[in-house]
PDB file of C-alpha atoms in Angstrom:
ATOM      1  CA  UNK A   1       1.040   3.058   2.367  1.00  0.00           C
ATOM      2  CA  UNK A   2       0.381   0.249   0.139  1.00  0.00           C
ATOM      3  CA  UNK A   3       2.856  -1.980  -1.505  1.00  0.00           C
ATOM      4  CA  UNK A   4       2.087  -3.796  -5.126  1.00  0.00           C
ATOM      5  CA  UNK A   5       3.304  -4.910  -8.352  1.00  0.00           C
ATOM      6  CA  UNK A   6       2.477  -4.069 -11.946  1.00  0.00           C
ATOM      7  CA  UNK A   7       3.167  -4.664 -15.597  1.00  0.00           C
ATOM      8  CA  UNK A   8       6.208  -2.983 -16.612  1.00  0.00           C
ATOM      9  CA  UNK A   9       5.329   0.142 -18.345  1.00  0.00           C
ATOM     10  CA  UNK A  10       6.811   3.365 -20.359  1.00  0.00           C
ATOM     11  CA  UNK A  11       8.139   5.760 -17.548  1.00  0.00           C
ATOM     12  CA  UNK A  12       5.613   8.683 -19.247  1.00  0.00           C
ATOM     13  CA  UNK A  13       2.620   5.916 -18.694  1.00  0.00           C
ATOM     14  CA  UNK A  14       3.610   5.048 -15.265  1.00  0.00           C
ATOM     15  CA  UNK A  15       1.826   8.194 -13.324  1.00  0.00           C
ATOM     16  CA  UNK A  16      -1.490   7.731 -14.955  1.00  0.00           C
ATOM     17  CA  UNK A  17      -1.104   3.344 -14.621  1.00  0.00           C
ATOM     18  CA  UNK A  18      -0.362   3.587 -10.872  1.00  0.00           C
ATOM     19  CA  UNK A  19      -3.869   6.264 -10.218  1.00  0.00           C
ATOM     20  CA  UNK A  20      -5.695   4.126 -11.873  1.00  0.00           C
ATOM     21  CA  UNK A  21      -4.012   0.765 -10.184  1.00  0.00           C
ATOM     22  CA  UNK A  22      -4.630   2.363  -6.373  1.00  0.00           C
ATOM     23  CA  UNK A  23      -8.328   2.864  -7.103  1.00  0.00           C
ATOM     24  CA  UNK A  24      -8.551  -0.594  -5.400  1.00  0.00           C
ATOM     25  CA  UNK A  25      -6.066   0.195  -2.593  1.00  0.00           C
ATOM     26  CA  UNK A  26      -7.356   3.085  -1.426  1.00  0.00           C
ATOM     27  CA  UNK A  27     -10.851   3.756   0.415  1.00  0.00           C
ATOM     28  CA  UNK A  28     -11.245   7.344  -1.061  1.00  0.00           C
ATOM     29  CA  UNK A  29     -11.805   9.355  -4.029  1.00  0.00           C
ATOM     30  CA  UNK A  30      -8.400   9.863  -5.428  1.00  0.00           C
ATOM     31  CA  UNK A  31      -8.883  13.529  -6.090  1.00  0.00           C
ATOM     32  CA  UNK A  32      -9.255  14.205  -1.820  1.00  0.00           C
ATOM     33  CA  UNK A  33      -5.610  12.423  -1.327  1.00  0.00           C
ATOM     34  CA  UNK A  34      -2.416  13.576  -1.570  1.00  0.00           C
ATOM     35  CA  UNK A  35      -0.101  11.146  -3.038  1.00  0.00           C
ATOM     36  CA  UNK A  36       3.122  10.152  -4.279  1.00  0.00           C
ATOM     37  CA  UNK A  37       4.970   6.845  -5.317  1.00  0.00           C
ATOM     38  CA  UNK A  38       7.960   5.038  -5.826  1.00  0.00           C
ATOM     39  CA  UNK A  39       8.534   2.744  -8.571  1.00  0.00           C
ATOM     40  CA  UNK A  40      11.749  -0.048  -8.535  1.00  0.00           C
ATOM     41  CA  UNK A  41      12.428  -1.717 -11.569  1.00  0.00           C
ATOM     42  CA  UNK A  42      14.522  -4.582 -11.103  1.00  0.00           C
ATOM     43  CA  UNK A  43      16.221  -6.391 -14.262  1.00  0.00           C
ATOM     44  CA  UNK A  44      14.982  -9.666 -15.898  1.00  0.00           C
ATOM     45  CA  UNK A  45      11.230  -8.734 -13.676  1.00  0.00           C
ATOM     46  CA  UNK A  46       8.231  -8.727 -15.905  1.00  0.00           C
ATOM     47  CA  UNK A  47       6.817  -6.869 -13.005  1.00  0.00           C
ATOM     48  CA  UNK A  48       7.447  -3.391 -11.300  1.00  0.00           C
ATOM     49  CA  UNK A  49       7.503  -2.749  -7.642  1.00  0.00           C
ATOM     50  CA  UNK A  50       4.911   0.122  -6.552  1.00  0.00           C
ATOM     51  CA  UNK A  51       5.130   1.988  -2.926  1.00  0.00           C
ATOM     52  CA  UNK A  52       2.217   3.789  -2.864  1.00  0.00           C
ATOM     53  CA  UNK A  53       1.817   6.461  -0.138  1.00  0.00           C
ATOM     54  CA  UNK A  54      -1.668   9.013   0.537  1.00  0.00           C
ATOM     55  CA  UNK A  55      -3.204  10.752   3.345  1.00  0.00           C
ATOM     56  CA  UNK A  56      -6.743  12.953   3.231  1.00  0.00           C
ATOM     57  CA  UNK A  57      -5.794  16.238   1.632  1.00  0.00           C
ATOM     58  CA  UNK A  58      -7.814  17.875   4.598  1.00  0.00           C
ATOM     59  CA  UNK A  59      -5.679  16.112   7.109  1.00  0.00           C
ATOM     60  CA  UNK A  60      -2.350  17.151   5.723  1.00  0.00           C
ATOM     61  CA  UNK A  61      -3.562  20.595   4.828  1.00  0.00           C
ATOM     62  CA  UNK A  62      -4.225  20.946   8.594  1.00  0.00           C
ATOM     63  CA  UNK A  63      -0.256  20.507   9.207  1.00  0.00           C
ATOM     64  CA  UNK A  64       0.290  23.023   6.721  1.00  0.00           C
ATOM     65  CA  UNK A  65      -1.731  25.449   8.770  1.00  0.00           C
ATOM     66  CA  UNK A  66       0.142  24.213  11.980  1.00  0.00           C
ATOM     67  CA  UNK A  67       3.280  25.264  10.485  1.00  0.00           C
ATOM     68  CA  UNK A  68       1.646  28.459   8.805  1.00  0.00           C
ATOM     69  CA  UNK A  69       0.567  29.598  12.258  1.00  0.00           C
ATOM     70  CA  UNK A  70       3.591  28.850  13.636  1.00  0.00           C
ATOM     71  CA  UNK A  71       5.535  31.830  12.316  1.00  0.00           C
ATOM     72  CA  UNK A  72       8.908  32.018  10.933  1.00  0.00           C
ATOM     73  CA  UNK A  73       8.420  31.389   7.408  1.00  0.00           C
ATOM     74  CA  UNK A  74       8.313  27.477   7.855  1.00  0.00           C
ATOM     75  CA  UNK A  75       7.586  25.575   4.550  1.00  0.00           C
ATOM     76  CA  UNK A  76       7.880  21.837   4.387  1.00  0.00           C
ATOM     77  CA  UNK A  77       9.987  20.442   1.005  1.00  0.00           C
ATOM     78  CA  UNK A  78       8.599  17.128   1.713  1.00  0.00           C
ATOM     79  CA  UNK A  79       5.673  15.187   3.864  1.00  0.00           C
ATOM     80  CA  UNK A  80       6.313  11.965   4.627  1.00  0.00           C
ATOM     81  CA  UNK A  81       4.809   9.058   6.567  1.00  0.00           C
ATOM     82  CA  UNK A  82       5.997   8.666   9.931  1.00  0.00           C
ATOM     83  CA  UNK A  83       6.919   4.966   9.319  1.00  0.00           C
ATOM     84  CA  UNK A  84       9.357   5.961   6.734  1.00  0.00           C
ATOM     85  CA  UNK A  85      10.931   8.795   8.839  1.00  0.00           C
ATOM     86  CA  UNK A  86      11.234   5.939  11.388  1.00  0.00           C
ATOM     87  CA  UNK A  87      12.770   3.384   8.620  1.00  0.00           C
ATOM     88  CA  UNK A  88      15.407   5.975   7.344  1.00  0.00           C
ATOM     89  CA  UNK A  89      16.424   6.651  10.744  1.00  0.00           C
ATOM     90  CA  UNK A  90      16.935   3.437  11.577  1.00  0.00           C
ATOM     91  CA  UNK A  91      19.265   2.719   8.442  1.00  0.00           C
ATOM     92  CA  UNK A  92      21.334   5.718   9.035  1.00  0.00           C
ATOM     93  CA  UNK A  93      21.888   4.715  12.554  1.00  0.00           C
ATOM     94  CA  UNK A  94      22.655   0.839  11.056  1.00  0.00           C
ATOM     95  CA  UNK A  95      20.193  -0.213  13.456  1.00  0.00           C
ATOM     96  CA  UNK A  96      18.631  -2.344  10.596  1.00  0.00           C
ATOM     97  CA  UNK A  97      20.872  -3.428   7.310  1.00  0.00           C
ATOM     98  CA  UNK A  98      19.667  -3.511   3.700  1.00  0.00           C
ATOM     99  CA  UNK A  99      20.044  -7.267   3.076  1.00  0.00           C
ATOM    100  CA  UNK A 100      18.255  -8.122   5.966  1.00  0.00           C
ATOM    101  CA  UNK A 101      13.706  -8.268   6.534  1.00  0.00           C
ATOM    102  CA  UNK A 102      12.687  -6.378   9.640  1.00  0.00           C
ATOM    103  CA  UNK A 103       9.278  -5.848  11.046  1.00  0.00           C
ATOM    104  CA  UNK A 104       9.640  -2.735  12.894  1.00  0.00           C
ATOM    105  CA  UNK A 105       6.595  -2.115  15.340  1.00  0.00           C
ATOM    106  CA  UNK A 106       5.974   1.331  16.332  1.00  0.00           C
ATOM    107  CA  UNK A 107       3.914   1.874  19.762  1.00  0.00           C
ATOM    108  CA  UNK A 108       2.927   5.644  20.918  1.00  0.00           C
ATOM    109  CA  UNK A 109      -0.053   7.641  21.917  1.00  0.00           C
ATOM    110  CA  UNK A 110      -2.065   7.640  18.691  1.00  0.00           C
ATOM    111  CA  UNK A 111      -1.805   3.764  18.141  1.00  0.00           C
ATOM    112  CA  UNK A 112       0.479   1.153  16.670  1.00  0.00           C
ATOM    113  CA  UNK A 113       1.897   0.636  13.283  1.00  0.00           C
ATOM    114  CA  UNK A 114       3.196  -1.979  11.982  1.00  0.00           C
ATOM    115  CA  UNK A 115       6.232  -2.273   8.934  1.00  0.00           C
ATOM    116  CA  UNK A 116       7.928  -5.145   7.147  1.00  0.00           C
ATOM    117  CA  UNK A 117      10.413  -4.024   5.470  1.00  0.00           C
ATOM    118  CA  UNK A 118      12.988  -5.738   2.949  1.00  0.00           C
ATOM    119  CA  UNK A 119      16.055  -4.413   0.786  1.00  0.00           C
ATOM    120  CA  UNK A 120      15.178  -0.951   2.097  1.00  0.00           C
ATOM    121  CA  UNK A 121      11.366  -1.619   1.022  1.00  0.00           C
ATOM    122  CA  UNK A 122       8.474  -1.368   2.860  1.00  0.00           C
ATOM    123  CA  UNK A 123       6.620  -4.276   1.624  1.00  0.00           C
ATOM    124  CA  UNK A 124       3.683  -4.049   4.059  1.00  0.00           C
ATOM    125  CA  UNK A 125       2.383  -1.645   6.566  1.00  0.00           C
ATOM    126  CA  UNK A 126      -0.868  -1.500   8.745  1.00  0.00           C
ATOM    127  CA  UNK A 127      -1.839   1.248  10.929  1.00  0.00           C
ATOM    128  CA  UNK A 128      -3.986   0.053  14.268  1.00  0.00           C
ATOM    129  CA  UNK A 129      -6.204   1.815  16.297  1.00  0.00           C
ATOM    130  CA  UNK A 130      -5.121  -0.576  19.463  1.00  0.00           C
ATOM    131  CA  UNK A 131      -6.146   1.052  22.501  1.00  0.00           C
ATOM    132  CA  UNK A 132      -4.500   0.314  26.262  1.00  0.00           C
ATOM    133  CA  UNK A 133      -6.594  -0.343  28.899  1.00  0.00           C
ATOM    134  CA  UNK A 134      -4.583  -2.662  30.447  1.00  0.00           C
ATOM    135  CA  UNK A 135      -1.290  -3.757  29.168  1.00  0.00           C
ATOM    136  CA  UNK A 136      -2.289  -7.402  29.633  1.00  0.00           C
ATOM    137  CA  UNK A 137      -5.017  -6.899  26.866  1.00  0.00           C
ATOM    138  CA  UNK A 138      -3.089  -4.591  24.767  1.00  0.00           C
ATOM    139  CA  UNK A 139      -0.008  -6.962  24.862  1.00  0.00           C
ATOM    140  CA  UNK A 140      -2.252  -9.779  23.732  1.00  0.00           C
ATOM    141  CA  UNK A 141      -4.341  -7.501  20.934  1.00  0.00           C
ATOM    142  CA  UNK A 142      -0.916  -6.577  19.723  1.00  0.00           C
ATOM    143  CA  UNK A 143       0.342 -10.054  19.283  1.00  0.00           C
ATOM    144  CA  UNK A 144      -2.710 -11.316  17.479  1.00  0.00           C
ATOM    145  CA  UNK A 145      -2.230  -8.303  15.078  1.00  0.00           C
ATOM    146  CA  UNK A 146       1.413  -8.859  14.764  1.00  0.00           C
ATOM    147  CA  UNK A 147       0.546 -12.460  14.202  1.00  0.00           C
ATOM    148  CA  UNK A 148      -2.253 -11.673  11.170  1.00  0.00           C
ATOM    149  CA  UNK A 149       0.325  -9.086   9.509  1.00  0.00           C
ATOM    150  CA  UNK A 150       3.043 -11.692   9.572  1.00  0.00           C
ATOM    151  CA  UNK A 151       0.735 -14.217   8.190  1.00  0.00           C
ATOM    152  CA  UNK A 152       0.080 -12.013   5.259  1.00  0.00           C
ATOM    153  CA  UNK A 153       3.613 -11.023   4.703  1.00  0.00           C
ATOM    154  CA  UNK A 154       4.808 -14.466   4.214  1.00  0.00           C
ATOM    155  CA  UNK A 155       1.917 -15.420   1.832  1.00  0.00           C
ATOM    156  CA  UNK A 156       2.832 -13.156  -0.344  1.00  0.00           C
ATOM    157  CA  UNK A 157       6.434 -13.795  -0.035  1.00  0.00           C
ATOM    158  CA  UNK A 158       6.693 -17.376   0.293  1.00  0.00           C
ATOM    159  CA  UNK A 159      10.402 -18.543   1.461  1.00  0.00           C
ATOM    160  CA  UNK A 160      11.232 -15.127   2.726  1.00  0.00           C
ATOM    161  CA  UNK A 161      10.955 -14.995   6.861  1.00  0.00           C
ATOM    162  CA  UNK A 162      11.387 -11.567   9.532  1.00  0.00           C
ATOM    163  CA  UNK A 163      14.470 -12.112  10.907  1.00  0.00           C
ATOM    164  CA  UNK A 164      14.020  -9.859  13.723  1.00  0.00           C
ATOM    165  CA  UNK A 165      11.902  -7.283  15.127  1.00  0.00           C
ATOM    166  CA  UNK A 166      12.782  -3.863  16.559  1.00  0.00           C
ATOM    167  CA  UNK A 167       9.803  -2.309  18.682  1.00  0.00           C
ATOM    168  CA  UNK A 168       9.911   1.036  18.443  1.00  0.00           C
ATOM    169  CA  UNK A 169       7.840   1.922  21.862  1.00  0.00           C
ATOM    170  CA  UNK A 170       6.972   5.276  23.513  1.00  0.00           C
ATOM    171  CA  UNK A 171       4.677   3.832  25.966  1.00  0.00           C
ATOM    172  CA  UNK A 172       6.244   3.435  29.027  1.00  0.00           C
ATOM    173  CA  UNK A 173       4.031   0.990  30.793  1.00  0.00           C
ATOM    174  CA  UNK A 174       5.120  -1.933  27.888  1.00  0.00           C
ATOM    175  CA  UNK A 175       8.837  -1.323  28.988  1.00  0.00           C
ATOM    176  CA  UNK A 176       9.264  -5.266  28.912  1.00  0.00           C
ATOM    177  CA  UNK A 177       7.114  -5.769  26.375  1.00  0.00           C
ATOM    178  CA  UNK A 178       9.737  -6.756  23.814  1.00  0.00           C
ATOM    179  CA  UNK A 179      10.992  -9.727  25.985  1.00  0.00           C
ATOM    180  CA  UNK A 180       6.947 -11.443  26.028  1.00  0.00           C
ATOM    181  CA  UNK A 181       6.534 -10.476  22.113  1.00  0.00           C
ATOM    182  CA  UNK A 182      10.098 -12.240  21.094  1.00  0.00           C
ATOM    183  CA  UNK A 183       9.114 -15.181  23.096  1.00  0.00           C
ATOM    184  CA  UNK A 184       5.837 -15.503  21.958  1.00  0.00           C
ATOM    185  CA  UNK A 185       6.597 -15.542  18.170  1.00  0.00           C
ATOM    186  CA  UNK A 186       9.823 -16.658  18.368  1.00  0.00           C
ATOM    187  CA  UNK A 187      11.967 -14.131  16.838  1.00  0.00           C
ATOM    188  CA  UNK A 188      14.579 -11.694  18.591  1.00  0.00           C
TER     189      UNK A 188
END
């Protein structure tokens, strides 16, 4: 997922503008990805919002044979990334409100993932391949990497600060981990 801006453009120009713009963004040939984006246009902005989303077409076609094999008849309408499953299901539950910037950090068995996320916008989000061989070390790993993302964030919005973190965690040796993480950067 990759969040950037752009000139403001003709809707019927905008497909072709934002291929060409995530070129930089993204590490592979365009034509092995399956993509899709989001443009907001806000009034009186020069610019355009872009949230730009892609995975390997190998990797999702590999969930479409999952579901395939799985009988029944199953066929997705939509794919999505798990951190914006996670985001609209924590906005339907009002667990985070739209006026309101939230990092929400997601922990689980296939690694951590990170999400800043403004207005309803995911502004940034970094996937991490932390591993936990001891929750001392992972605790620590996953500070420094909360730290770095947080850095970024607020370089590129200056003035604008998290105002609170939710850690979504399915590990259940960092039970307490949200107690060491708020202390340590200083933000519920």
């Amino acid at each position: 997922i990759r969040f950037f801006w752009m000139p403001r453009i003709p809707k019927e120009e905008q497909k072709d503008a934002v291929k060409f713009e995530v070129k930089k963004y993204i590490p592979f040939r365009i034509e092995d990805v399956a993509s899709g984006f989001q443009i907001i246009e806000k009034k009186g902005e020069p610019k355009m919002e872009v949230i730009f989303a892609a995975c390997k077409k190998d990797y999702v076609n590999s969930y479409l044979s999952l579901l395939q094999q799985g009988g029944g008849g199953l066929s997705p309408a939509v794919l999505e990334p798990a951190c914006l499953s996670i985001l609209r299901t924590l906005y339907f539950t009002g667990q985070i409100k739209k006026i309101e910037t939230v990092a929400v950090v997601n922990v689980d068995s296939s690694g951590t993932e990170i999400t800043v996320v403004r207005d309803g916008i995911p502004y940034l989000n970094r996937s991490l391949a932390l591993s936990v061989n001891s929750t001392q070390n992972f605790l620590s790993s996953l500070l420094g990497e909360i730290s770095i993302s947080f850095d970024y964030y607020r370089r590129q919005f200056p003035g604008d600060d998290i105002n609170r973190i939710i850690l979504y965690n399915g590990r259940a040796e960092l039970k307490e981990a949200d107690e060491s993480l708020s202390k340590e950067l200083k933000i519920p």
